[in-house]
Tab-separated table of C-alpha atoms in Angstrom:
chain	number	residue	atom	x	y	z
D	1	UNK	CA	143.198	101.335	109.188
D	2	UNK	CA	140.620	104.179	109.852
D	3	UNK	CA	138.546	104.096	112.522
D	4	UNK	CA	135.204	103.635	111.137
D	5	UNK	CA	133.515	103.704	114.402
D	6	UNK	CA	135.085	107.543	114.796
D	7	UNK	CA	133.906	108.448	111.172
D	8	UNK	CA	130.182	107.967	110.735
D	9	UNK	CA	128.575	111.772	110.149
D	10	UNK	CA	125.876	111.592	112.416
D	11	UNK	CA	124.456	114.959	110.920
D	12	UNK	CA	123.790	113.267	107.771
D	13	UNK	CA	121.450	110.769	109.304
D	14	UNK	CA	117.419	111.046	110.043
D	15	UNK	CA	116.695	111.494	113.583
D	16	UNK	CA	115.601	108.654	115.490
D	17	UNK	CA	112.455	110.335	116.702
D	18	UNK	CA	110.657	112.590	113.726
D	19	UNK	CA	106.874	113.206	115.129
D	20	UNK	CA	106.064	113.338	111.529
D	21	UNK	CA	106.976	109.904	110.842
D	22	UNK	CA	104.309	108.378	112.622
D	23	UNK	CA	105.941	105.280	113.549
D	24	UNK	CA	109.190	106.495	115.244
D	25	UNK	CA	107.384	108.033	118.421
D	26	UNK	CA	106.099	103.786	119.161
D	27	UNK	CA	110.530	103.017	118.489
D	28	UNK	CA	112.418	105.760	119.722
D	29	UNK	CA	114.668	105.290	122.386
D	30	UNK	CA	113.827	107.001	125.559
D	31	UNK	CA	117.012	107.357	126.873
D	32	UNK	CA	120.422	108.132	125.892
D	33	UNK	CA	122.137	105.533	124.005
D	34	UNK	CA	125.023	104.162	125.503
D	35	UNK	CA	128.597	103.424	123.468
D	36	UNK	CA	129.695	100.390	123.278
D	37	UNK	CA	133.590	99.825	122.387
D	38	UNK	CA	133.876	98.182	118.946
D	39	UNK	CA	135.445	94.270	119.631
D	40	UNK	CA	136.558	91.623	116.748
D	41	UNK	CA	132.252	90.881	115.908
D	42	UNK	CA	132.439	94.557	114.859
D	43	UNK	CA	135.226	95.103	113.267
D	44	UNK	CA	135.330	92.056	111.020
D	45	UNK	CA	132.916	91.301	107.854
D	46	UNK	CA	130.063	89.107	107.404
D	47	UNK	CA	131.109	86.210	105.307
D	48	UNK	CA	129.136	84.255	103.012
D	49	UNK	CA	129.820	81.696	100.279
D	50	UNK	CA	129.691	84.014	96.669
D	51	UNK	CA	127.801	80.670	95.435
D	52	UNK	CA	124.796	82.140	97.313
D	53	UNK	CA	124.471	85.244	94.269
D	54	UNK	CA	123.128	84.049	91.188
D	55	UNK	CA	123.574	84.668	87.625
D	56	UNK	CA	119.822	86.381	87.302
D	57	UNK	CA	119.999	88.010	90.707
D	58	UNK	CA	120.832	90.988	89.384
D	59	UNK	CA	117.891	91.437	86.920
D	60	UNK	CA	115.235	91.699	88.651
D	61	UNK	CA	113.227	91.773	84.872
D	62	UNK	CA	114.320	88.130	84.988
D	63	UNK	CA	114.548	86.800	88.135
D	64	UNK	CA	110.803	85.909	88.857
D	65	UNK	CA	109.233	85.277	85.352
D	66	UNK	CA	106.833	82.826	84.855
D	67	UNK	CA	104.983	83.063	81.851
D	68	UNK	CA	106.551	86.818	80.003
D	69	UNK	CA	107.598	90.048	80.680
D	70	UNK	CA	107.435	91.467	83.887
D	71	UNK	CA	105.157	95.316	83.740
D	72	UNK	CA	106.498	98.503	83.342
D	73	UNK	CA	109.185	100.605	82.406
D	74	UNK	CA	112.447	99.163	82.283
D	75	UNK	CA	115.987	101.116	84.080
D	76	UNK	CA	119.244	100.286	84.934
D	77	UNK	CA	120.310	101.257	88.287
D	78	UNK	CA	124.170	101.427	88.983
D	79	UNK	CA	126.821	103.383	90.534
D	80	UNK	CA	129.733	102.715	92.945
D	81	UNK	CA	130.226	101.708	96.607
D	82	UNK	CA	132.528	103.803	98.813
D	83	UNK	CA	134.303	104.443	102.010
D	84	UNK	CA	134.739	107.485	104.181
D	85	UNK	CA	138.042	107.980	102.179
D	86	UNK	CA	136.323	107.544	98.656
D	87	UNK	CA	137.864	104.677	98.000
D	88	UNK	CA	136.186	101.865	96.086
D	89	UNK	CA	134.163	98.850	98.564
D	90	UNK	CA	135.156	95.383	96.041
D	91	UNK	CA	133.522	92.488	96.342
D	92	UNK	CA	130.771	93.238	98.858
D	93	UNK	CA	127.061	92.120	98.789
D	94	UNK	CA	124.387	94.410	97.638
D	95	UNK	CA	120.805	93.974	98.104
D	96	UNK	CA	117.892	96.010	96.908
D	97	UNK	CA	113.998	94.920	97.209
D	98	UNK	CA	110.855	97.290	95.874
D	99	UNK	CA	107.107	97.710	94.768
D	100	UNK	CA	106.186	96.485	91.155
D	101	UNK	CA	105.006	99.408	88.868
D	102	UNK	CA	101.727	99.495	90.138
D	103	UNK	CA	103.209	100.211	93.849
D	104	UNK	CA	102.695	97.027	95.038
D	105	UNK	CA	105.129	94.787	97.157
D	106	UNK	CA	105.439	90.822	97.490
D	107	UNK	CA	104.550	90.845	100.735
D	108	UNK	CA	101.361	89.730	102.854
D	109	UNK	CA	101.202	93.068	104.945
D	110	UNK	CA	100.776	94.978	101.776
D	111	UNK	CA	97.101	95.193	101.389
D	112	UNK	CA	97.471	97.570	98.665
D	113	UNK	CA	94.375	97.528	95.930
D	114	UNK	CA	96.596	97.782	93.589
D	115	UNK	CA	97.714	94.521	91.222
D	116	UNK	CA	100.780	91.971	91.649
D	117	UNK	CA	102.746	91.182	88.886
D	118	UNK	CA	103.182	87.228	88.526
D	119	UNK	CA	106.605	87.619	86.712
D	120	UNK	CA	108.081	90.270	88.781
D	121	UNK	CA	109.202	89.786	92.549
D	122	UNK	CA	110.828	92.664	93.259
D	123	UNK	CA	114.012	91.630	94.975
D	124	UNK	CA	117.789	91.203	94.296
D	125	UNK	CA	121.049	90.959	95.083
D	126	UNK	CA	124.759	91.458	93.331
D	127	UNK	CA	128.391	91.775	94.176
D	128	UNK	CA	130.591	95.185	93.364
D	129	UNK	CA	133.459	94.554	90.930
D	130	UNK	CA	136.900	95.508	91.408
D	131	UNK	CA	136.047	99.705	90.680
D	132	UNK	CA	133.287	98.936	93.771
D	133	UNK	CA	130.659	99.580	90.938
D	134	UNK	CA	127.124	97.451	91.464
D	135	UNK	CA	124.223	97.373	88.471
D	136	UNK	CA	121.259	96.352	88.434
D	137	UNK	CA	117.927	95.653	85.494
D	138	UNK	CA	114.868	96.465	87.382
D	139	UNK	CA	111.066	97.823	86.779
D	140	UNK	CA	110.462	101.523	87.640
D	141	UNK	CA	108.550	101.188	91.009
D	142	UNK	CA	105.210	103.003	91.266
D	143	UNK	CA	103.981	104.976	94.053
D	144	UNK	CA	101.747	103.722	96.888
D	145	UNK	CA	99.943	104.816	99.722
D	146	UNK	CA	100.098	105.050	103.107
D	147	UNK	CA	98.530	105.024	107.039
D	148	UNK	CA	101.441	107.513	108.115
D	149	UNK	CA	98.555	110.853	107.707
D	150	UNK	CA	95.802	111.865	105.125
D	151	UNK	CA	96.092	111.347	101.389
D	152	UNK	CA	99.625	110.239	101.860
D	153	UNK	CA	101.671	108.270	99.349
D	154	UNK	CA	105.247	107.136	99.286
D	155	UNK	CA	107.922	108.901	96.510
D	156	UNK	CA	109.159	106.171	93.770
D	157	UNK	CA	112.040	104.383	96.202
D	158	UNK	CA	114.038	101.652	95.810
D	159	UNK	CA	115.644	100.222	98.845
D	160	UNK	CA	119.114	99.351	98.955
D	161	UNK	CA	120.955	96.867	101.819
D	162	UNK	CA	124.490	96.942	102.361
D	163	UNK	CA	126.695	95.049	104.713
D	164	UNK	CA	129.935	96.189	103.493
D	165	UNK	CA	133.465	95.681	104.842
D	166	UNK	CA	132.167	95.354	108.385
D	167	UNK	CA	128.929	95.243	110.718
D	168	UNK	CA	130.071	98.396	111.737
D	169	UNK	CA	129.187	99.972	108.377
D	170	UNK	CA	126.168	98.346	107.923
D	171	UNK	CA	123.781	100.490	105.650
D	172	UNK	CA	120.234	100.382	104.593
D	173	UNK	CA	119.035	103.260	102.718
D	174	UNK	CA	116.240	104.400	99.624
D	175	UNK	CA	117.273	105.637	96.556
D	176	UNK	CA	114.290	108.238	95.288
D	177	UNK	CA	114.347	109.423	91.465
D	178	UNK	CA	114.745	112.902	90.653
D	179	UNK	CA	111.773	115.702	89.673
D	180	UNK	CA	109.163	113.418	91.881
D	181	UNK	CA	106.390	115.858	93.433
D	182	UNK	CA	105.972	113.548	96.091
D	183	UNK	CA	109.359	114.017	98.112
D	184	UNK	CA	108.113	117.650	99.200
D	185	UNK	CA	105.911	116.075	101.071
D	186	UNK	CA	107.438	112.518	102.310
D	187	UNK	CA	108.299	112.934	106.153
D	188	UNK	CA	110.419	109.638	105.433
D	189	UNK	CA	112.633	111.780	103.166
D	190	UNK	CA	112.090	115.279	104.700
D	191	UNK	CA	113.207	113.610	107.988
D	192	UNK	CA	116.883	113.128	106.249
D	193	UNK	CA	118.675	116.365	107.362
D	194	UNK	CA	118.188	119.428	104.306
D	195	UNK	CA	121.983	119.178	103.647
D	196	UNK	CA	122.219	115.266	103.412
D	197	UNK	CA	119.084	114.426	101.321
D	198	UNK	CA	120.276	115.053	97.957
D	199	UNK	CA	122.499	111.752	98.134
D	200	UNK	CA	119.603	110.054	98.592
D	201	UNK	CA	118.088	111.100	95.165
D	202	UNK	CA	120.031	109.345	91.765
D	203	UNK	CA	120.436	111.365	89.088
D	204	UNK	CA	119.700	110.127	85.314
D	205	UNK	CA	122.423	109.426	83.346
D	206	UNK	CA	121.824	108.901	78.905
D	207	UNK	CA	125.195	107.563	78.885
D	208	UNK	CA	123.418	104.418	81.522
D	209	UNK	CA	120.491	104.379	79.269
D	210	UNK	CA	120.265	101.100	76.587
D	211	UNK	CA	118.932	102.424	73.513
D	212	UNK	CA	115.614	100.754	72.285
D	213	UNK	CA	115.742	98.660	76.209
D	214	UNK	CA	116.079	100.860	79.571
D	215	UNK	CA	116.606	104.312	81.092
D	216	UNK	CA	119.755	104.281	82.950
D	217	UNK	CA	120.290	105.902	86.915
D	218	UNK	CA	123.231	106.370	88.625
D	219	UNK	CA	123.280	106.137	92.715
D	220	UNK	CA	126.460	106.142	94.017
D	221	UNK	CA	126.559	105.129	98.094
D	222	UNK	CA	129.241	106.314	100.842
D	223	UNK	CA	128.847	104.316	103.527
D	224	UNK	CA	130.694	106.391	106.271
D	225	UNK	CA	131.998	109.625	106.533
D	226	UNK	CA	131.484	113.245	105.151
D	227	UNK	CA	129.283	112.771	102.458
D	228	UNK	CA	128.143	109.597	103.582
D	229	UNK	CA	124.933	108.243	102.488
D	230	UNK	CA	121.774	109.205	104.943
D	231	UNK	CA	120.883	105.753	106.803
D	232	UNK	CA	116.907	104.885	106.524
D	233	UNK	CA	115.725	106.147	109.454
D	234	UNK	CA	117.278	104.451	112.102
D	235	UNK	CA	114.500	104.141	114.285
C-alpha cells in the first residue's frame, strides 16, 4: 500500500497564512507544525451505514422542494474520484453544499440582501460507483459578496467534502466554473499556487449536458499526489 502520508504535494496547496485572505492572519499557526506519525485512527476509513445517503440526495433540484421548482439554471456536476496513482476511489462519500442562484446560503450568518429560495437548500451528498465517478443535479450558484476588502465578491463555487479511503486524505475543496471575471481577483483562489489552480476550475462538457434540462460540468478530484486537487485553504 502507498504511503499516503509521504504523497500529499504540498506545493499544490494554499498557504496557511495569505495576508490577502483576511481571515488567515486571526488562524495561522505561529509556529512550526510538528509531524505526527500516522497510527491505525489515520490510516483506516470513516465508516458509516450507506442507509444514511438518500435516493434525492443527489439532486439538489429535488431535495428541498416545497411547493415547485427550485430558481435558476439547472447543471449537472460530475466527474471521478482519484488517488495519487490515478486509480479510481469506489464507494466513498461525497458531499457538496452552496449559495442558491441569487448567492445566498441556508445559513443564519449569511446576512446577504439577497433572496432565499424556499425549495432549494443547497446541500448534498452521494456515493462514487465502481469507475469512482460521483454526479450530481444542482442550481448554478450566484455570486455574493464579501467583508474580506472593498467591493469584493466571491467567484461562482461550489464546495465539495471528501473523506475518502482514510482521514488521512481528507479533502475539502471549491470547484469554480470556467470564463468567470471574478477569479482574477478572488484572494481565496489566487491564494492556490499559479500551477495548481486550474484543477480547481471544471471545465464544460456538451456531452454532460441534458438536452431541453441542464448544462453539464465535469470536475474530476485527486485527492493526493502530483496533480492532486488544491485543499481549501487550510487555514
Amino acid at each position: 500500500m502507498t504511503d499516503q502520508a509521504t504523497t500529499r504535494d504540498w506545493q499544490s496547496h494554499p498557504p496557511y497564512l495569505y495576508p490577502e485572505y483576511r481571515s488567515t492572519p486571526l488562524r495561522a499557526p505561529t509556529r512550526p507544525l510538528i509531524p505526527i506519525r500516522h497510527r491505525l485512527s489515520e490510516t483506516t476509513g470513516p465508516v458509516y451505514g450507506h442507509e444514511a445517503v438518500g435516493p434525492l440526495d443527489a439532486d439538489l433540484t429535488k431535495n428541498a422542494r416545497r411547493n415547485g421548482e427550485p430558481l435558476g439554471e439547472r447543471i449537472v456536476v460530475t466527474g471521478r474520484l482519484l488517488d495519487e496513482e490515478g486509480r479510481p476511489l469506489r464507494n466513498t462519500l461525497v458531499e457538496v453544499w452552496q449559495a442558491n442562484a441569487a448567492g445566498r446560503y441556508v445559513h443564519l450568518v449569511d446576512q446577504h440582501d439577497a433572496p432565499l429560495d424556499p425549495n432549494f437548500l443547497g446541500a448534498g451528498r452521494c456515493v462514487t460507483d465502481e469507475e469512482g465517478r460521483y454526479r450530481f443535479y444542482t442550481i448554478k450558484p450566484g455570486a455574493y459578496p464579501w467583508g474580506n476588502h472593498p467591493n469584493a465578491w466571491r467567484p461562482l463555487h461550489i464546495h465539495f467534502s471528501l473523506l475518502g479511503p482514510t482521514i488521512a486524505s481528507r479533502l475539502v475543496t471549491q470547484m469554480y466554473f470556467p470564463g468567470d471575471p471574478l477569479l482574477d481577483f478572488d484572494p481565496i483562489y489566487q491564494g492556490t499556487p499559479e500551477n495548481a489552480r486550474e484543477r480547481l476550475i471544471s471545465r464544460f462538457e456538451l456531452g454532460v449536458t441534458e438536452p431541453d434540462f441542464a448544462l453539464g460540468y465535469v470536475f474530476d478530484i485527486v485527492l493526493r499526489g502530483r496533480g492532486e486537487t488544491p485543499f481549501e485553504n487550510r487555514s
